[in-house]
Coordinates of C-alpha atoms in Angstrom, one line a residue:
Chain A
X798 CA 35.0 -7.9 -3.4
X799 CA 34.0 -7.2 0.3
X800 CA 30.5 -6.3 -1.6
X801 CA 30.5 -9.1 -2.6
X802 CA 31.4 -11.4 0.2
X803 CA 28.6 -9.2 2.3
X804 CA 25.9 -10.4 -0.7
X805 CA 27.3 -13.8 0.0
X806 CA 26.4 -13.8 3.8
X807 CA 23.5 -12.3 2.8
X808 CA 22.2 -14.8 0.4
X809 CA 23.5 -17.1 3.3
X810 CA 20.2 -15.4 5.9
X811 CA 18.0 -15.1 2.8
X812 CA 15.8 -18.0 3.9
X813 CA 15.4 -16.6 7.3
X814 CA 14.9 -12.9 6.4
X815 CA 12.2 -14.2 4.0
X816 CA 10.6 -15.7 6.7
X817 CA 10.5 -12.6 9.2
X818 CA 10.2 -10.2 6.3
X819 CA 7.2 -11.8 5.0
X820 CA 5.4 -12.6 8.3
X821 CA 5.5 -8.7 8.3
X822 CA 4.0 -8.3 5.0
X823 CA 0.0 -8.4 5.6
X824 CA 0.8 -7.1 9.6
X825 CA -2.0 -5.1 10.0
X826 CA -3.2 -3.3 13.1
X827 CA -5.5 -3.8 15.2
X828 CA -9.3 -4.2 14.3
X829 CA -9.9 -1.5 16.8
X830 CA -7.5 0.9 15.4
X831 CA -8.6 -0.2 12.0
X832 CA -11.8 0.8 12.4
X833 CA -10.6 4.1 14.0
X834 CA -8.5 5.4 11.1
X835 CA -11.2 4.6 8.4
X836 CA -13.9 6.6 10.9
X837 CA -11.4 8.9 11.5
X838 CA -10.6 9.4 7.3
X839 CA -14.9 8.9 6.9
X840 CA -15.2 12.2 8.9
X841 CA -12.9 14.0 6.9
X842 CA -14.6 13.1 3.7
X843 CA -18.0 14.0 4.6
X844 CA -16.9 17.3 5.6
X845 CA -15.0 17.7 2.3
X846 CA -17.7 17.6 0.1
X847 CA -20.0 15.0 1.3
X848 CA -21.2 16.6 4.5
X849 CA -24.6 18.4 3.0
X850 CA -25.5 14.6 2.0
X851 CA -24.4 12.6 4.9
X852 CA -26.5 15.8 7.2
X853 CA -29.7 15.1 5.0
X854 CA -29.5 11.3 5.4
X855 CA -29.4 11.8 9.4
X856 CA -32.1 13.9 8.8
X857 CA -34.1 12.3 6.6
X858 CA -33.2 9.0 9.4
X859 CA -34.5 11.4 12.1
X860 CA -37.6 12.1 10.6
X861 CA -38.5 8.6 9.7
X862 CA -37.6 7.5 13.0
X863 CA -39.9 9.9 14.5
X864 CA -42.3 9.6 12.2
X865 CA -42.9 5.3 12.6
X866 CA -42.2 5.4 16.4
X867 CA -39.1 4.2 16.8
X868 CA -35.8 5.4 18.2
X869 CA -36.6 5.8 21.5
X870 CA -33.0 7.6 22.6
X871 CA -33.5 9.3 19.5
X872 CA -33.3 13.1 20.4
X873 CA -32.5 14.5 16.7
X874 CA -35.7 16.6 15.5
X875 CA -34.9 17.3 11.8
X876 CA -32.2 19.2 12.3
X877 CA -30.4 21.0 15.7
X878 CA -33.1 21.7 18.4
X879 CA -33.7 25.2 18.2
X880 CA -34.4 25.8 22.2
X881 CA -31.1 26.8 24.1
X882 CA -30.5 24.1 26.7
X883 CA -30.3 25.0 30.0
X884 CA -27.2 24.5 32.5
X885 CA -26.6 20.5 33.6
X886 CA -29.2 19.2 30.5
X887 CA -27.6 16.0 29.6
X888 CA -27.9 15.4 25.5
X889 CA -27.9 12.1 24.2
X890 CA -27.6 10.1 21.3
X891 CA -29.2 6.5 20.7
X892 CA -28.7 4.9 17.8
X893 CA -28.3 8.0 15.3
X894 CA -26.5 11.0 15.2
X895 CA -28.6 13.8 16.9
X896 CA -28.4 18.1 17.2
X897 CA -29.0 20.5 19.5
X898 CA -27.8 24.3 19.1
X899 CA -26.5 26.7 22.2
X900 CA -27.5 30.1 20.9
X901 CA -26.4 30.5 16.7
X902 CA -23.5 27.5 17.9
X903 CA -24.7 24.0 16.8
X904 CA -23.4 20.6 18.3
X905 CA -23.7 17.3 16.6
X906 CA -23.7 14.5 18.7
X907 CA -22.2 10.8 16.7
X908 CA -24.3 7.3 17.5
X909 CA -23.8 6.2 21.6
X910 CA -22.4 9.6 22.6
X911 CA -23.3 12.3 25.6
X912 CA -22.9 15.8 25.9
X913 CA -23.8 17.8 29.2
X914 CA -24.2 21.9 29.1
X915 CA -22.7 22.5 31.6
X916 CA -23.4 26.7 31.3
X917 CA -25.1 28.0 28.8
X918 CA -25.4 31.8 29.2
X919 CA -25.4 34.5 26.8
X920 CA -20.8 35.0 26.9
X921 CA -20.5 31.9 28.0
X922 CA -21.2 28.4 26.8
X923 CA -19.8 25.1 28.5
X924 CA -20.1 21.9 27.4
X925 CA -18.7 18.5 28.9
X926 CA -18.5 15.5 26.1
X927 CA -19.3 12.6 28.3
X928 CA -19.0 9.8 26.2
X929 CA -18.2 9.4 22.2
X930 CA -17.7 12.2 19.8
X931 CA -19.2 15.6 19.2
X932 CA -18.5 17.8 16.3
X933 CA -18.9 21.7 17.2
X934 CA -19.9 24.5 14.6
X935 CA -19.4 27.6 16.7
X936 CA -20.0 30.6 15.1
X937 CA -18.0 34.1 15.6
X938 CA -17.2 34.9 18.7
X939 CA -17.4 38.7 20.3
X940 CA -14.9 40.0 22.4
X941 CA -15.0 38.1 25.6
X942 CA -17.6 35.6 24.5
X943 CA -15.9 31.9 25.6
X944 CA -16.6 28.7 24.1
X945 CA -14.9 25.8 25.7
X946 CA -15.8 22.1 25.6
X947 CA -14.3 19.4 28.5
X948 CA -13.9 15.7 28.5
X949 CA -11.9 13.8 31.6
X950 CA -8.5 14.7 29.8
X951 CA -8.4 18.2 28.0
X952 CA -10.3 21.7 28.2
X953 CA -10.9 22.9 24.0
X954 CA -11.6 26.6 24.1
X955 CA -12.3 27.6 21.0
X956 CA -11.6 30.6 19.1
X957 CA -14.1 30.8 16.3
X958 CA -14.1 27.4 14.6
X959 CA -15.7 24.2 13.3
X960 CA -14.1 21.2 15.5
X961 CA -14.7 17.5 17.0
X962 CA -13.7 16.0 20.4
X963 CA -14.2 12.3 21.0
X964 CA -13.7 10.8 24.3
X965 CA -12.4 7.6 24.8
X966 CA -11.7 5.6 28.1
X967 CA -8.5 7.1 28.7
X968 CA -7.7 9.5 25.8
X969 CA -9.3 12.4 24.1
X970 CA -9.1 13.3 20.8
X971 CA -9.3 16.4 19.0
X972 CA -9.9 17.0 15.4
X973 CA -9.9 21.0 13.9
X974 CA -11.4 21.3 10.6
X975 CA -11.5 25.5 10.5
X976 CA -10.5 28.1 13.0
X977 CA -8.3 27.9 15.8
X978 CA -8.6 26.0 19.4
X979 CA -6.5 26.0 22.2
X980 CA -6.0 22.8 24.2
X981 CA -5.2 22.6 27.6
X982 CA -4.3 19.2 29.5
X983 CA -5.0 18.1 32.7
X984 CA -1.5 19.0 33.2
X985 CA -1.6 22.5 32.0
X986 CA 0.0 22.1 28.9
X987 CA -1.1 24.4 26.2
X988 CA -1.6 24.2 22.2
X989 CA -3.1 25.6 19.8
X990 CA -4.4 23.4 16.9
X991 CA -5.5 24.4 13.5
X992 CA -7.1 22.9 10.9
X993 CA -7.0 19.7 9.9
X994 CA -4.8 18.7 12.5
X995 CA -5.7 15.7 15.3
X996 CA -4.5 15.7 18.6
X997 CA -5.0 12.7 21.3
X998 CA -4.3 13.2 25.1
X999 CA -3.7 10.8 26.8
X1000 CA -2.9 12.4 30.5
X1001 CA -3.1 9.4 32.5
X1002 CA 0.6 9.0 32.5
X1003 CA 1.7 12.3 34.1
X1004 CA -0.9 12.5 36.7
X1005 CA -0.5 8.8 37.3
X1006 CA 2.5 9.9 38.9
X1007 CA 0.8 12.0 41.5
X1008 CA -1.2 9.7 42.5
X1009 CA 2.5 7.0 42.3
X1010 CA 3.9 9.4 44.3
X1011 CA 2.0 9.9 47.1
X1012 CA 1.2 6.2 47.6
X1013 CA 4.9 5.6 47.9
X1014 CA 4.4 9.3 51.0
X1015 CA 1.4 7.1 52.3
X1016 CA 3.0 3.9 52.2
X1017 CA 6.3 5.2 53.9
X1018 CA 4.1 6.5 56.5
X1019 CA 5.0 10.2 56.8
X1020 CA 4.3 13.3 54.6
X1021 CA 0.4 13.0 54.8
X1022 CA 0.1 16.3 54.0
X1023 CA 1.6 16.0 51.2
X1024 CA 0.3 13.1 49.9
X1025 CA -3.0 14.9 50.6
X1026 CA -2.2 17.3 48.2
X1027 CA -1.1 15.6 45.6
X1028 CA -4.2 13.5 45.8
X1029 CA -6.0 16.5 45.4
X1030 CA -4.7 17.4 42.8
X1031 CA -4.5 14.2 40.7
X1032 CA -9.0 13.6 41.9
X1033 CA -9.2 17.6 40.3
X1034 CA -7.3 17.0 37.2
X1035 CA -8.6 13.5 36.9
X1036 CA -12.5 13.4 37.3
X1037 CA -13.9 10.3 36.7
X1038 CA -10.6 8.6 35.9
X1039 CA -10.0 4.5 36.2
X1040 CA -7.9 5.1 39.4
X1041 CA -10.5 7.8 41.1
X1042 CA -11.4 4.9 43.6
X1043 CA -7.8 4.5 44.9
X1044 CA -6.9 8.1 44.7
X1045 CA -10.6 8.4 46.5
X1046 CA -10.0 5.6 49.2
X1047 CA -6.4 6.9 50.2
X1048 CA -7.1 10.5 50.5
X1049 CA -9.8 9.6 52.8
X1050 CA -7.9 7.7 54.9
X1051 CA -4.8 10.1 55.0
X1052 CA -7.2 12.9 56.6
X1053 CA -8.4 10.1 58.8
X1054 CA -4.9 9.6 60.4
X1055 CA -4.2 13.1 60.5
X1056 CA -7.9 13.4 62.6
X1057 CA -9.4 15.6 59.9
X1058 CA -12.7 13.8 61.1
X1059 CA -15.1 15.9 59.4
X1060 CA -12.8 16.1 56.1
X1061 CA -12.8 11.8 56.3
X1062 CA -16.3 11.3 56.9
X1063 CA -17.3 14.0 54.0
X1064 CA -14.9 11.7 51.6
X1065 CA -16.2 8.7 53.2
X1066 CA -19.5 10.0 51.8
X1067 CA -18.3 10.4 48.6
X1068 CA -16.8 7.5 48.6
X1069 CA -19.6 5.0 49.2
X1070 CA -21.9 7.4 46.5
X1071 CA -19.6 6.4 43.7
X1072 CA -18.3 3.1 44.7
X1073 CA -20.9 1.5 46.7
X1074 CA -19.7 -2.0 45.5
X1075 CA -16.1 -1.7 45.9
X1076 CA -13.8 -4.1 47.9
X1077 CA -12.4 -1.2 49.6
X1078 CA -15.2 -0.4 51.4
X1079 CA -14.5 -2.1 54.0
X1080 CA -11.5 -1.7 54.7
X1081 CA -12.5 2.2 54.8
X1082 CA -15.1 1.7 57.4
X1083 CA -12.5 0.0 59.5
X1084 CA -10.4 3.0 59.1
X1085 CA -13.0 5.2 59.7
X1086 CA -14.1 3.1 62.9
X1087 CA -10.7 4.7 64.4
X1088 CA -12.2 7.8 64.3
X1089 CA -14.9 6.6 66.9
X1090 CA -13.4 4.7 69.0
X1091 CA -10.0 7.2 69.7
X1092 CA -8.3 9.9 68.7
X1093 CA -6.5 9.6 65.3
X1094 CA -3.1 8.3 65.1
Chain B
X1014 CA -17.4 3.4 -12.6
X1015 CA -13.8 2.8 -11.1
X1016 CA -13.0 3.0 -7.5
X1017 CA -10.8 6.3 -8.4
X1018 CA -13.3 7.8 -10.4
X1019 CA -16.0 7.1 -7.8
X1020 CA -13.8 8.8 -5.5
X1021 CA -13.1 11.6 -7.3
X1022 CA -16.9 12.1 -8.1
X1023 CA -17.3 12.0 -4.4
X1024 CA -19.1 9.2 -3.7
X1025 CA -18.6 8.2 0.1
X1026 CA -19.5 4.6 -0.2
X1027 CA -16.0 4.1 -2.7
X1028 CA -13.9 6.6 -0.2
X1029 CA -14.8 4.2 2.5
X1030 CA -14.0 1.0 0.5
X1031 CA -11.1 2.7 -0.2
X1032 CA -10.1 3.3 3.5
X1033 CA -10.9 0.0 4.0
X1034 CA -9.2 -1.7 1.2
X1035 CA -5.7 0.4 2.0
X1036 CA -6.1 1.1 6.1
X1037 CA -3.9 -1.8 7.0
X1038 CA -1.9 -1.2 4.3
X1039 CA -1.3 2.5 5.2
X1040 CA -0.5 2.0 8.7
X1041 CA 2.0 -0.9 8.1
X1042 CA 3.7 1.5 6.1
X1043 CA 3.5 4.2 8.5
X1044 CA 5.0 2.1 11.7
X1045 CA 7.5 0.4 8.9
X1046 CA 8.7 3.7 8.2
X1047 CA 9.1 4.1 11.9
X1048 CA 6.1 5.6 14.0
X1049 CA 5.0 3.9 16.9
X1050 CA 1.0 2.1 16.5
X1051 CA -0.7 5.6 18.0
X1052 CA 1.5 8.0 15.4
X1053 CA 0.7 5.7 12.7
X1054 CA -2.8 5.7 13.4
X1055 CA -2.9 9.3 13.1
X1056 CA -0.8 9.6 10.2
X1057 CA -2.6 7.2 8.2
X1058 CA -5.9 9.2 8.9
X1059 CA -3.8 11.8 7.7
X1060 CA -2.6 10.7 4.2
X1061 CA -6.1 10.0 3.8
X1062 CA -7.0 13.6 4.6
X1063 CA -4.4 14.1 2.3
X1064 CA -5.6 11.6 -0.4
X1065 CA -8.9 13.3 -0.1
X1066 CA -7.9 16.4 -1.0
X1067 CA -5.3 15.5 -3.8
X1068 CA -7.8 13.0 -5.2
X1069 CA -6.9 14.2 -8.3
X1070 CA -3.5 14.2 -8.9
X1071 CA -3.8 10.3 -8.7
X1072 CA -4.5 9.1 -12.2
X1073 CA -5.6 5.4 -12.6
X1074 CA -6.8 2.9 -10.5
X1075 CA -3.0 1.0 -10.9
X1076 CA -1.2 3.8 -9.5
X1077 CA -3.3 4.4 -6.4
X1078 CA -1.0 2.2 -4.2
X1079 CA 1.9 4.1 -5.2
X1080 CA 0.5 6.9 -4.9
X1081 CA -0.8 6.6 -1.5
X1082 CA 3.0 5.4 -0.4
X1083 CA 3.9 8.9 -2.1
X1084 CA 1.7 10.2 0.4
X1085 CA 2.4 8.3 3.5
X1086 CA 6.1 8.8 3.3
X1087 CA 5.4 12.8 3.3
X1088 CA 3.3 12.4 6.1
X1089 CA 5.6 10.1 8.1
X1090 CA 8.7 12.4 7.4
X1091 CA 6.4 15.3 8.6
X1092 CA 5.8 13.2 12.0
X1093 CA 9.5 12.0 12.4
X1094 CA 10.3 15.8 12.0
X1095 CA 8.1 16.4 14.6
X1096 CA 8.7 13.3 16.7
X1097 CA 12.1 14.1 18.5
X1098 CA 10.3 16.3 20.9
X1099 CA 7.9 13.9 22.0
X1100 CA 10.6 11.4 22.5
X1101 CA 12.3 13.9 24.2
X1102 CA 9.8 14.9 26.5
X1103 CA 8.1 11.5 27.3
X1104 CA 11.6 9.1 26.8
X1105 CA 9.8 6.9 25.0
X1106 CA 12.3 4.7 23.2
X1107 CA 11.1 1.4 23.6
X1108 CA 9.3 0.2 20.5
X1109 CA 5.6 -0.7 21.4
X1110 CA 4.2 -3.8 19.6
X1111 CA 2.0 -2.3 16.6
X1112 CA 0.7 -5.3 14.9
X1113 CA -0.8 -7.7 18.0
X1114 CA -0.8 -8.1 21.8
X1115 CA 1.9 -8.2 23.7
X1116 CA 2.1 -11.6 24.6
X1117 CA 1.4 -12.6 20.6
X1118 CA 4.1 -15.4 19.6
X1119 CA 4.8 -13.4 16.8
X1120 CA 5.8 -9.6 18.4
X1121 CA 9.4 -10.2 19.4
X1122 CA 10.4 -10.4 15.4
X1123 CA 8.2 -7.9 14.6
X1124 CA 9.9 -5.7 17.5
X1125 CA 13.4 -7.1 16.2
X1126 CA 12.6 -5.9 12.9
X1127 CA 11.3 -2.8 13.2
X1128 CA 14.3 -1.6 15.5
X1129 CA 16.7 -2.6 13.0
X1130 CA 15.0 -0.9 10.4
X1131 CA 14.7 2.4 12.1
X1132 CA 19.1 2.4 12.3
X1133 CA 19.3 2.1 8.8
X1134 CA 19.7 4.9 6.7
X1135 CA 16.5 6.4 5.7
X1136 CA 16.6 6.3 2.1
X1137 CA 17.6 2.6 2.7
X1138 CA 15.0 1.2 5.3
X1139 CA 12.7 2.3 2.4
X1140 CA 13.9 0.4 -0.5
X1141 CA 14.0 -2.9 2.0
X1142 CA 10.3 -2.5 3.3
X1143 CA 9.0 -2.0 -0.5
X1144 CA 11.1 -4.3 -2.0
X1145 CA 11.6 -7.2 1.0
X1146 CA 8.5 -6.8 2.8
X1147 CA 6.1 -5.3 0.6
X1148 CA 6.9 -7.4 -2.8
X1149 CA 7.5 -4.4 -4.7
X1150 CA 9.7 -4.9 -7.9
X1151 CA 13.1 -2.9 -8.5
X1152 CA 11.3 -1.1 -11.1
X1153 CA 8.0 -0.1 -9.2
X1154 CA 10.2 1.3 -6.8
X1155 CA 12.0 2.9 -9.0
X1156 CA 8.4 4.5 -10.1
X1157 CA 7.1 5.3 -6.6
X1158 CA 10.5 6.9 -5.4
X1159 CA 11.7 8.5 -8.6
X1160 CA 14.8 7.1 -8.8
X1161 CA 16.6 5.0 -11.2
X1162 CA 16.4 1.4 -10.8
X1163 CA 20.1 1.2 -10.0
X1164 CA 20.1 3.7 -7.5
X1165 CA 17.1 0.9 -5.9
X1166 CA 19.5 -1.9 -6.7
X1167 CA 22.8 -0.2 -4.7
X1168 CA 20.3 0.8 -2.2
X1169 CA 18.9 -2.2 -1.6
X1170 CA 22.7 -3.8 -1.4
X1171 CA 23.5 -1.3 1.0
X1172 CA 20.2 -2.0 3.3
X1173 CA 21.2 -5.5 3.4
X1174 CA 25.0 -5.4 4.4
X1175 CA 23.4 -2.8 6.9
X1176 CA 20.8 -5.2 8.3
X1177 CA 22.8 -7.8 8.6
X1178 CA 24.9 -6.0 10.6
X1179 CA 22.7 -4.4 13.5
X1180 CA 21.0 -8.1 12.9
X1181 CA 24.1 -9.8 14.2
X1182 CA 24.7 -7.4 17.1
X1183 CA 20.9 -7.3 17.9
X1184 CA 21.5 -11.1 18.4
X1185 CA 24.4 -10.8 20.5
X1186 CA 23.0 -8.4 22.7
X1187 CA 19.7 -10.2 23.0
X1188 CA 20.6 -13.8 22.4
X1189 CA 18.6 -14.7 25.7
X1190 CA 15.3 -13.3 24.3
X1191 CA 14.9 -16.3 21.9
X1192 CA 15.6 -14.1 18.6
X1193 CA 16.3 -16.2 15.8
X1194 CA 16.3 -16.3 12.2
X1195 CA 14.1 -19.6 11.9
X1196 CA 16.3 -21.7 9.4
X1197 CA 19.5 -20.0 10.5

């Protein structure tokens, strides 16, 4: 009976539920995201079984690319460039997917993407994805050999694997398809992935609140120090993150009103280098003119 | 040649129509089931990791819808399983839109919704998204759960006294947020 009456309310919301129900029933995500989880499933195929085919296409692109003319940020050669790249080389792919190998490990570079070498000695191989997505076939490892590759949010250090990391604006991603990596986050957090599993990190929030934190030191007006460190710490974890200009701006300033001239004029520096259009650049110089006319506050 | 068959002969051109055809699908499930929009991403590129490499266990064409929920339900659990630490750790308890903006007319229901489906009972929630939201009849859920269609039925009853009931207090509490049931 109370089933019953509870089926009678029920019917009594039917119209209503059908309505909010239904508007749910072609939800769909984003076209962004869309597009990420059928790249994302596309990779996996290809290196099912389809990989060999998919390679010779890009070659077989590369080659005919060369071959007519075109593809000017076309770097590819046929397969991965056989010469070991020297430190700070910048690798770059245009409109196709391009190789290069560092020593017997090869690195495949998707459509739009950057790689720097950042070392590339015999024991010790760096590599910095810049932009897009890189897939990394390292072979065995000896004792003591390191492999490690670094976008703006994680440190991969491989330990004898076949694996992809894709930066993104404020995320990485990293995919395992054999072996064993160990991941390390701006924050220092550790793990180990293994294959086929897909990690994002997205650090921004934990080191956003550094740089939250000492705003709030700076803003109160006392604990420079402090908020010098932690601005430190968030610009060292945080390289070329979307708040480096304000973490930039206020640390220069900070050692500017403890008198840390030389320390403030260095930043200062650095700051017009990297942000030579910013809106804060005035307002720095008009700090930094405290620093000739007087003593520091 | 049929999609499945092309798939299972490894042509990439079908497995990409295939993600295509089912991506939306597959993640509606996924945050239906109760992931937030960046777990369900993953998870669907997972149960299609997964549907690459149990290609063929799937046996026509018909089933593959069924057959992929099969799949995505695994992999959600697996996620949930794992999820209580990330919740933990980063408090994230407020349910993120999944389907549009923000500011889209549309994401307070679909925020209403999805809370009160993630307090009901598992088993439950599921019967209601397949049957309520996805269209699926009593007896192709029977099929894709493996249970008897009156186990679906008493399910289903139970889902809706259930939903009707975190519903009414949902309203209560957030009267001032403009919830409604439409025609209510």
């Amino acid at each position: 009976m109370n089933e019953m009456r509870h089926d009678h309310d029920w019917e009594a919301l039917e119209p209503g539920l059908q309505e909010i129900l239904g508007s749910l029933r072609n939800a769909a995500p984003p076209p962004d995201a869309r597009e990420r989880i059928v790249q994302g499933a596309m990779r996996r195929v290809g290196r099912r079984s389809l990989f060999g085919h998919g390679f010779e296409l890009a070659l077989a692109a590369s080659a005919a690319a060369v071959a007519i003319g075109v593809g000017l940020h076309l770097w590819g050669r046929g397969g991965p460039d056989q010469t070991i790249p020297s430190g700070g080389s910048l690798h770059v792919a245009g409109d196709l997917p391009t190789s290069f190998k560092v020593y017997a490990h090869e690195v495949h570079l998707s459509p739009e993407s950057q790689v720097e070498v950042v070392a590339a000695e015999a024991g010790r191989i760096e590599l910095a994805v810049k932009a897009g997505r890189a897939t990394f076939a390292v072979e065995k490892l000896r004792e003591g050999e390191v492999f490690r590759v670094r976008t703006a949010h994680v440190l991969v250090e491989v330990v004898g694997t076949r694996f992809a990391v894709q930066s993104e604006s404020h995320c990485s991603m990293v995919t395992v398809e054999e072996g064993l990596v160990r991941v390390s986050d701006t924050a220092g957090a550790v793990v180990y992935l293994r294959p086929n599993q897909q990690r994002r990190f997205c650090p921004d929030a934990r080191n956003d609140a550094l740089l939250r934190q000492a705003l709030v030191l700076i803003s109160e007006g006392g604990a420079l120090d402090e908020a010098i460190g932690l601005l430190e710490k968030y610009l060292s974890s945080n390289p070329s993150s979307a708040l480096e200009e304000e973490a930039l701006y206020h640390l220069c300033l900070a050692h500017a009103r403890l008198g840390h001239e030389e320390k403030a004029r260095e930043l200062a520096r650095e700051f017009r280098h990297k942000f030579p259009e910013s809106a804060r650049l005035e307002r720095l110089e008009r700090g930094l003119a405290h620093l000739r006319e007087g003593p520091a506050r | 040649m049929t999609l499945l068959s092309r798939c299972k002969a490894g042509d990439a051109d079908a497995w990409e129509q295939l993600f295509r055809e089912r991506a939306d699908q597959v993640y509606r499930w996924a945050v239906l089931l109760g992931l937030g929009p960046a777990d369900a991403e993953d998870a669907a590129q997972e149960v299609f990791a997964v549907a690459v490499r149990r290609i063929e266990s799937c046996h026509s064409d018909a089933a593959l819808g069924s057959w992929l929920y099969q799949i995505t339900r695994r992999v959600v659990a697996n996620y949930r399983r794992t999820g209580w630490l990330k919740r933990a750790l980063l408090g994230k308890d407020q349910l993120e839109p999944a389907f549009g903006k923000t500011d889209h007319p549309q994401t307070p229901r679909e925020i209403a919704v999805r809370s009160v489906l993630q307090k009901l009972p598992r088993a439950q929630a599921e019967v209601m998204v397949l049957m309520e939201i996805e269209g699926f009849t009593r007896e192709e859920v029977a099929d894709i759960l493996g249970i008897p269609p009156g186990t679906v039925a008493s399910r289903l009853r139970l889902a809706k006294q259930a939903f009707r009931k975190h519903w009414e207090e949902l309203e209560r509490t957030a009267g001032e947020m403009s919830l409604s049931w439409g025609q209510r």
